CSV table of N, CA, C and O in Angstrom, one decimal:
chain,number,residue,atom,x,y,z
A,1338,ASN,N,0.8,-1.2,0.0
A,1338,ASN,CA,0.0,0.0,0.0
A,1338,ASN,C,0.9,1.2,0.0
A,1338,ASN,O,1.8,1.4,0.9
A,1339,VAL,N,0.7,2.1,-0.9
A,1339,VAL,CA,1.5,3.3,-1.1
A,1339,VAL,C,1.3,4.3,0.1
A,1339,VAL,O,2.3,4.9,0.5
A,1340,ILE,N,0.2,4.3,0.7
A,1340,ILE,CA,-0.1,5.2,1.8
A,1340,ILE,C,0.9,4.8,3.0
A,1340,ILE,O,1.4,5.7,3.7
A,1341,ASN,N,1.1,3.6,3.2
A,1341,ASN,CA,2.0,3.1,4.3
A,1341,ASN,C,3.4,3.5,4.0
A,1341,ASN,O,4.2,3.5,5.0
A,1342,LYS,N,3.8,3.9,2.8
A,1342,LYS,CA,5.2,4.3,2.5
A,1342,LYS,C,5.4,5.8,2.8
A,1342,LYS,O,6.5,6.3,2.7
A,1343,LEU,N,4.3,6.5,3.0
A,1343,LEU,CA,4.4,8.0,3.3
A,1343,LEU,C,5.1,8.2,4.6
A,1343,LEU,O,5.0,7.4,5.6
A,1344,ASP,N,5.9,9.3,4.7
A,1344,ASP,CA,6.5,9.6,5.9
A,1344,ASP,C,5.4,9.8,7.0
A,1344,ASP,O,4.4,10.4,6.7
A,1345,ALA,N,5.7,9.4,8.2
A,1345,ALA,CA,4.7,9.5,9.3
A,1345,ALA,C,4.1,10.9,9.5
A,1345,ALA,O,2.9,11.1,9.7
A,1346,LYS,N,5.0,11.9,9.3
A,1346,LYS,CA,4.6,13.3,9.6
A,1346,LYS,C,3.6,13.7,8.5
A,1346,LYS,O,2.8,14.7,8.8
A,1347,TYR,N,3.6,13.1,7.4
A,1347,TYR,CA,2.6,13.5,6.3
A,1347,TYR,C,1.4,12.5,6.3
A,1347,TYR,O,0.3,12.9,6.1
A,1348,LYS,N,1.7,11.3,6.6
A,1348,LYS,CA,0.6,10.2,6.6
A,1348,LYS,C,-0.6,10.6,7.4
A,1348,LYS,O,-1.7,10.5,7.0
A,1349,ASP,N,-0.3,11.0,8.7
A,1349,ASP,CA,-1.4,11.3,9.6
A,1349,ASP,C,-2.3,12.4,9.1
A,1349,ASP,O,-3.6,12.2,9.1
A,1350,VAL,N,-1.7,13.5,8.6
A,1350,VAL,CA,-2.6,14.6,8.2
A,1350,VAL,C,-3.3,14.3,6.9
A,1350,VAL,O,-4.4,14.7,6.7
A,1351,VAL,N,-2.6,13.6,6.0
A,1351,VAL,CA,-3.3,13.2,4.7
A,1351,VAL,C,-4.5,12.3,5.0
A,1351,VAL,O,-5.5,12.5,4.4
A,1352,LEU,N,-4.3,11.3,5.9
A,1352,LEU,CA,-5.4,10.4,6.2
A,1352,LEU,C,-6.5,11.2,6.9
A,1352,LEU,O,-7.7,11.0,6.6
A,1353,MET,N,-6.2,12.1,7.8
A,1353,MET,CA,-7.2,12.8,8.5
A,1353,MET,C,-8.0,13.7,7.5
A,1353,MET,O,-9.2,13.8,7.6
A,1354,ARG,N,-7.3,14.2,6.6
A,1354,ARG,CA,-8.0,15.2,5.6
A,1354,ARG,C,-8.8,14.4,4.6
A,1354,ARG,O,-10.0,14.8,4.3
A,1355,TYR,N,-8.2,13.4,4.0
A,1355,TYR,CA,-8.9,12.8,2.8
A,1355,TYR,C,-9.7,11.5,3.1
A,1355,TYR,O,-10.5,11.1,2.4
A,1356,VAL,N,-9.4,10.8,4.3
A,1356,VAL,CA,-10.2,9.7,4.7
A,1356,VAL,C,-11.2,10.1,5.7
A,1356,VAL,O,-12.4,9.8,5.6
A,1357,ASP,N,-10.7,10.7,6.8
A,1357,ASP,CA,-11.7,11.2,7.8
A,1357,ASP,C,-12.4,12.4,7.5
A,1357,ASP,O,-13.4,12.8,8.2
A,1358,GLU,N,-12.0,13.1,6.4
A,1358,GLU,CA,-12.6,14.3,5.9
A,1358,GLU,C,-12.7,15.5,6.9
A,1358,GLU,O,-13.7,16.2,7.0
A,1359,LEU,N,-11.6,15.6,7.7
A,1359,LEU,CA,-11.5,16.7,8.6
A,1359,LEU,C,-11.0,17.9,7.9
A,1359,LEU,O,-10.2,17.8,7.0
A,1360,SER,N,-11.3,19.1,8.4
A,1360,SER,CA,-10.8,20.3,7.9
A,1360,SER,C,-9.4,20.6,8.4
A,1360,SER,O,-9.1,20.0,9.5
A,1361,PRO,N,-8.6,21.4,7.7
A,1361,PRO,CA,-7.3,21.7,8.3
A,1361,PRO,C,-7.4,22.3,9.7
A,1361,PRO,O,-6.5,22.0,10.5
A,1362,LYS,N,-8.4,23.1,10.0
A,1362,LYS,CA,-8.6,23.6,11.3
A,1362,LYS,C,-8.8,22.5,12.3
A,1362,LYS,O,-8.2,22.5,13.4
A,1363,GLU,N,-9.6,21.5,12.0
A,1363,GLU,CA,-9.9,20.4,12.9
A,1363,GLU,C,-8.6,19.6,13.1
A,1363,GLU,O,-8.2,19.2,14.2
A,1364,ILE,N,-7.8,19.4,12.0
A,1364,ILE,CA,-6.6,18.7,12.1
A,1364,ILE,C,-5.6,19.4,13.0
A,1364,ILE,O,-4.9,18.8,13.8
A,1365,SER,N,-5.5,20.7,12.8
A,1365,SER,CA,-4.6,21.5,13.7
A,1365,SER,C,-5.0,21.4,15.1
A,1365,SER,O,-4.1,21.4,16.0
A,1366,MET,N,-6.3,21.3,15.4
A,1366,MET,CA,-6.7,21.2,16.8
A,1366,MET,C,-6.3,19.9,17.4
A,1366,MET,O,-5.9,19.8,18.6
A,1367,ILE,N,-6.3,18.8,16.6
A,1367,ILE,CA,-6.0,17.5,17.0
A,1367,ILE,C,-4.4,17.3,17.2
A,1367,ILE,O,-4.0,16.8,18.2
A,1368,THR,N,-3.7,17.8,16.2
A,1368,THR,CA,-2.2,17.6,16.2
A,1368,THR,C,-1.5,18.7,17.0
A,1368,THR,O,-0.3,18.5,17.4
A,1369,GLY,N,-2.1,19.8,17.2
A,1369,GLY,CA,-1.4,20.9,17.9
A,1369,GLY,C,-0.6,21.8,17.0
A,1369,GLY,O,0.1,22.7,17.4
A,1370,ASP,N,-0.6,21.4,15.7
A,1370,ASP,CA,0.1,22.2,14.7
A,1370,ASP,C,-0.7,23.4,14.3
A,1370,ASP,O,-1.9,23.4,14.4
A,1371,SER,N,-0.1,24.4,13.7
A,1371,SER,CA,-0.8,25.6,13.2
A,1371,SER,C,-1.5,25.1,11.9
A,1371,SER,O,-1.2,24.1,11.3
A,1372,GLU,N,-2.6,25.8,11.5
A,1372,GLU,CA,-3.3,25.5,10.2
A,1372,GLU,C,-2.3,25.6,9.1
A,1372,GLU,O,-2.4,24.8,8.1
A,1373,ASN,N,-1.4,26.6,9.1
A,1373,ASN,CA,-0.4,26.7,8.0
A,1373,ASN,C,0.5,25.5,8.0
A,1373,ASN,O,0.8,25.0,6.9
A,1374,ASN,N,0.9,25.0,9.1
A,1374,ASN,CA,1.8,23.8,9.2
A,1374,ASN,C,1.0,22.6,8.6
A,1374,ASN,O,1.6,21.8,7.9
A,1375,VAL,N,-0.3,22.5,8.9
A,1375,VAL,CA,-1.1,21.4,8.4
A,1375,VAL,C,-1.1,21.5,6.9
A,1375,VAL,O,-1.0,20.5,6.2
A,1376,ALA,N,-1.3,22.7,6.4
A,1376,ALA,CA,-1.4,22.9,4.9
A,1376,ALA,C,-0.1,22.5,4.2
A,1376,ALA,O,-0.1,21.9,3.2
A,1377,VAL,N,1.0,22.9,4.9
A,1377,VAL,CA,2.3,22.5,4.3
A,1377,VAL,C,2.5,21.0,4.3
A,1377,VAL,O,2.9,20.4,3.3
A,1378,LYS,N,2.1,20.3,5.4
A,1378,LYS,CA,2.2,18.9,5.5
A,1378,LYS,C,1.3,18.2,4.4
A,1378,LYS,O,1.7,17.2,3.8
A,1379,LEU,N,0.1,18.7,4.2
A,1379,LEU,CA,-0.8,18.2,3.2
A,1379,LEU,C,-0.1,18.3,1.8
A,1379,LEU,O,-0.1,17.4,1.0
A,1380,HIS,N,0.4,19.5,1.5
A,1380,HIS,CA,1.1,19.7,0.2
A,1380,HIS,C,2.2,18.8,0.0
A,1380,HIS,O,2.4,18.1,-1.0
A,1381,ARG,N,3.1,18.6,1.0
A,1381,ARG,CA,4.3,17.8,0.9
A,1381,ARG,C,3.9,16.3,0.9
A,1381,ARG,O,4.5,15.5,0.2
A,1382,GLY,N,2.8,15.9,1.6
A,1382,GLY,CA,2.3,14.6,1.6
A,1382,GLY,C,1.8,14.2,0.2
A,1382,GLY,O,2.1,13.1,-0.3
A,1383,ILE,N,1.0,15.1,-0.4
A,1383,ILE,CA,0.5,14.8,-1.7
A,1383,ILE,C,1.6,14.7,-2.7
A,1383,ILE,O,1.6,13.8,-3.6
A,1384,LYS,N,2.6,15.6,-2.6
A,1384,LYS,CA,3.8,15.5,-3.5
A,1384,LYS,C,4.5,14.2,-3.3
A,1384,LYS,O,4.8,13.5,-4.3
A,1385,GLN,N,4.7,13.7,-2.1
A,1385,GLN,CA,5.4,12.5,-1.9
A,1385,GLN,C,4.5,11.3,-2.4
A,1385,GLN,O,5.1,10.4,-3.0
A,1386,LEU,N,3.2,11.4,-2.3
A,1386,LEU,CA,2.3,10.3,-2.8
A,1386,LEU,C,2.5,10.2,-4.3
A,1386,LEU,O,2.6,9.1,-4.9
A,1387,ARG,N,2.5,11.4,-5.0
A,1387,ARG,CA,2.7,11.4,-6.4
A,1387,ARG,C,4.0,10.7,-6.8
A,1387,ARG,O,4.1,10.0,-7.8
A,1388,GLU,N,5.1,11.0,-6.1
A,1388,GLU,CA,6.4,10.5,-6.4
A,1388,GLU,C,6.4,9.0,-6.2
A,1388,GLU,O,6.9,8.2,-7.0
A,1389,LEU,N,5.7,8.5,-5.1
A,1389,LEU,CA,5.6,7.1,-4.8
A,1389,LEU,C,4.8,6.4,-5.9
A,1389,LEU,O,5.2,5.3,-6.3
A,1390,LEU,N,3.7,7.0,-6.3
A,1390,LEU,CA,2.9,6.4,-7.3
A,1390,LEU,C,3.7,6.3,-8.6
A,1390,LEU,O,3.5,5.3,-9.4
A,1391,SER,N,4.4,7.3,-9.0
A,1391,SER,CA,5.2,7.3,-10.2
A,1391,SER,C,6.3,6.2,-10.1
A,1391,SER,O,6.5,5.5,-11.1
A,1392,GLU,N,6.9,6.0,-9.0
A,1392,GLU,CA,7.8,4.9,-8.8
A,1392,GLU,C,7.2,3.5,-9.0
A,1392,GLU,O,7.8,2.7,-9.7
A,1393,ASN,N,6.0,3.4,-8.5
A,1393,ASN,CA,5.3,2.1,-8.7
A,1393,ASN,C,4.9,1.8,-10.1
A,1393,ASN,O,4.7,0.7,-10.5
A,1394,ASP,N,4.7,2.9,-10.9
A,1394,ASP,CA,4.3,2.7,-12.3
A,1394,ASP,C,5.5,2.6,-13.2
A,1394,ASP,O,5.4,2.4,-14.4
A,1395,GLY,N,6.7,2.7,-12.6
A,1395,GLY,CA,8.0,2.6,-13.4
A,1395,GLY,C,8.2,3.9,-14.1
A,1395,GLY,O,9.1,3.9,-15.0
A,1396,LEU,N,7.6,5.0,-13.8
A,1396,LEU,CA,7.8,6.3,-14.4
A,1396,LEU,C,8.7,7.1,-13.6
A,1396,LEU,O,8.8,7.0,-12.4
A,1397,THR,N,9.4,8.0,-14.2
A,1397,THR,CA,10.2,8.9,-13.5
A,1397,THR,C,9.4,10.2,-13.3
A,1397,THR,O,8.9,10.8,-14.2
A,1398,PRO,N,9.3,10.6,-12.0
A,1398,PRO,CA,8.5,11.8,-11.8
A,1398,PRO,C,9.1,13.1,-12.4
A,1398,PRO,O,10.4,13.2,-12.4
A,1399,HIS,N,8.3,14.0,-12.8
A,1399,HIS,CA,8.8,15.3,-13.3
A,1399,HIS,C,9.5,16.0,-12.2
A,1399,HIS,O,9.1,15.9,-11.0
A,1400,PRO,N,10.5,16.8,-12.5
A,1400,PRO,CA,11.2,17.5,-11.4
A,1400,PRO,C,10.3,18.4,-10.6
A,1400,PRO,O,10.6,18.6,-9.4
A,1401,ASN,N,9.2,18.8,-11.2
A,1401,ASN,CA,8.2,19.7,-10.4
A,1401,ASN,C,7.0,18.9,-10.0
A,1401,ASN,O,6.0,19.4,-9.8
A,1402,ALA,N,7.2,17.6,-9.9
A,1402,ALA,CA,6.0,16.7,-9.4
A,1402,ALA,C,5.5,17.3,-8.2
A,1402,ALA,O,6.2,17.5,-7.2
A,1403,GLY,N,4.2,17.4,-8.1
A,1403,GLY,CA,3.5,17.9,-7.0
A,1403,GLY,C,3.4,19.4,-6.9
A,1403,GLY,O,2.6,20.0,-6.2
A,1404,GLU,N,4.1,20.1,-7.8
A,1404,GLU,CA,4.1,21.6,-7.8
A,1404,GLU,C,2.7,22.1,-8.3
A,1404,GLU,O,2.4,23.2,-8.0
A,1405,ASN,N,2.0,21.3,-9.1
A,1405,ASN,CA,0.7,21.7,-9.6
A,1405,ASN,C,-0.4,21.5,-8.6
A,1405,ASN,O,-1.5,21.8,-8.9
A,1406,VAL,N,-0.1,21.0,-7.4
A,1406,VAL,CA,-1.1,20.8,-6.4
A,1406,VAL,C,-1.2,22.2,-5.7
A,1406,VAL,O,-0.2,22.7,-5.2
A,1407,GLN,N,-2.4,22.7,-5.8
A,1407,GLN,CA,-2.6,24.0,-5.2
A,1407,GLN,C,-3.5,23.9,-4.0
A,1407,GLN,O,-4.6,23.4,-4.1
A,1408,ILE,N,-3.1,24.3,-2.8
A,1408,ILE,CA,-3.9,24.3,-1.6
A,1408,ILE,C,-4.3,25.7,-1.4
A,1408,ILE,O,-3.5,26.6,-1.2
A,1409,SER,N,-5.6,25.9,-1.4
A,1409,SER,CA,-6.1,27.2,-1.1
A,1409,SER,C,-7.2,27.1,0.0
A,1409,SER,O,-7.7,26.1,0.2
A,1410,TRP,N,-7.4,28.2,0.7
A,1410,TRP,CA,-8.3,28.2,1.8
A,1410,TRP,C,-9.5,29.0,1.4
A,1410,TRP,O,-9.4,30.1,0.9
A,1411,ASP,N,-10.7,28.5,1.7
A,1411,ASP,CA,-11.9,29.3,1.5
A,1411,ASP,C,-12.4,29.8,2.8
A,1411,ASP,O,-11.7,29.6,3.8
A,1412,SER,N,-13.5,30.4,2.9
A,1412,SER,CA,-13.9,31.0,4.1
A,1412,SER,C,-14.2,30.0,5.2
A,1412,SER,O,-14.3,30.4,6.4
A,1413,LYS,N,-14.4,28.8,4.9
A,1413,LYS,CA,-14.7,27.8,5.9
A,1413,LYS,C,-13.4,27.0,6.2
A,1413,LYS,O,-13.5,25.9,6.9
A,1414,TYR,N,-12.2,27.4,5.8
A,1414,TYR,CA,-11.0,26.7,6.0
A,1414,TYR,C,-10.9,25.4,5.4
A,1414,TYR,O,-10.2,24.5,5.9
A,1415,GLU,N,-11.6,25.1,4.3
A,1415,GLU,CA,-11.6,23.8,3.7
A,1415,GLU,C,-10.4,23.9,2.7
A,1415,GLU,O,-10.2,24.8,2.0
A,1416,THR,N,-9.7,22.8,2.6
A,1416,THR,CA,-8.6,22.7,1.7
A,1416,THR,C,-9.1,22.2,0.3
A,1416,THR,O,-9.9,21.3,0.3
A,1417,GLN,N,-8.6,22.8,-0.7
A,1417,GLN,CA,-9.0,22.4,-2.1
A,1417,GLN,C,-7.8,22.0,-2.8
A,1417,GLN,O,-6.9,22.8,-2.9
A,1418,VAL,N,-7.8,20.8,-3.3
A,1418,VAL,CA,-6.6,20.3,-4.0
A,1418,VAL,C,-7.0,20.2,-5.5
A,1418,VAL,O,-8.0,19.6,-5.8
A,1419,SER,N,-6.2,20.8,-6.3
A,1419,SER,CA,-6.5,20.6,-7.8
A,1419,SER,C,-5.2,20.3,-8.5
A,1419,SER,O,-4.2,20.4,-8.0
C-alpha cells in the first residue's frame, strides 16, 4: 500500500484530511500544529504520494512533481486540491 510508505509526519494529516474528511482547522486542533503547518504537510504529503505512485508505475516523476497541487483556503478553511 502506497499510503503506508508515506513519511509518518505526512501520513497522519493526509489520512485525517482525505479519509476522515477533517478540515485543516480540525486537524490543527488534534495535532497541535498551526493551520499553516497542516497545509504544508498536506502539500508535501500529496507531493510524496505522487512520487511514490510514479515509482510504482515505473515512471520517472517530473522535477516539479507535486508543484501543480494548489492548496487554497476558502472562508470555511476547507482545503481544495487541484
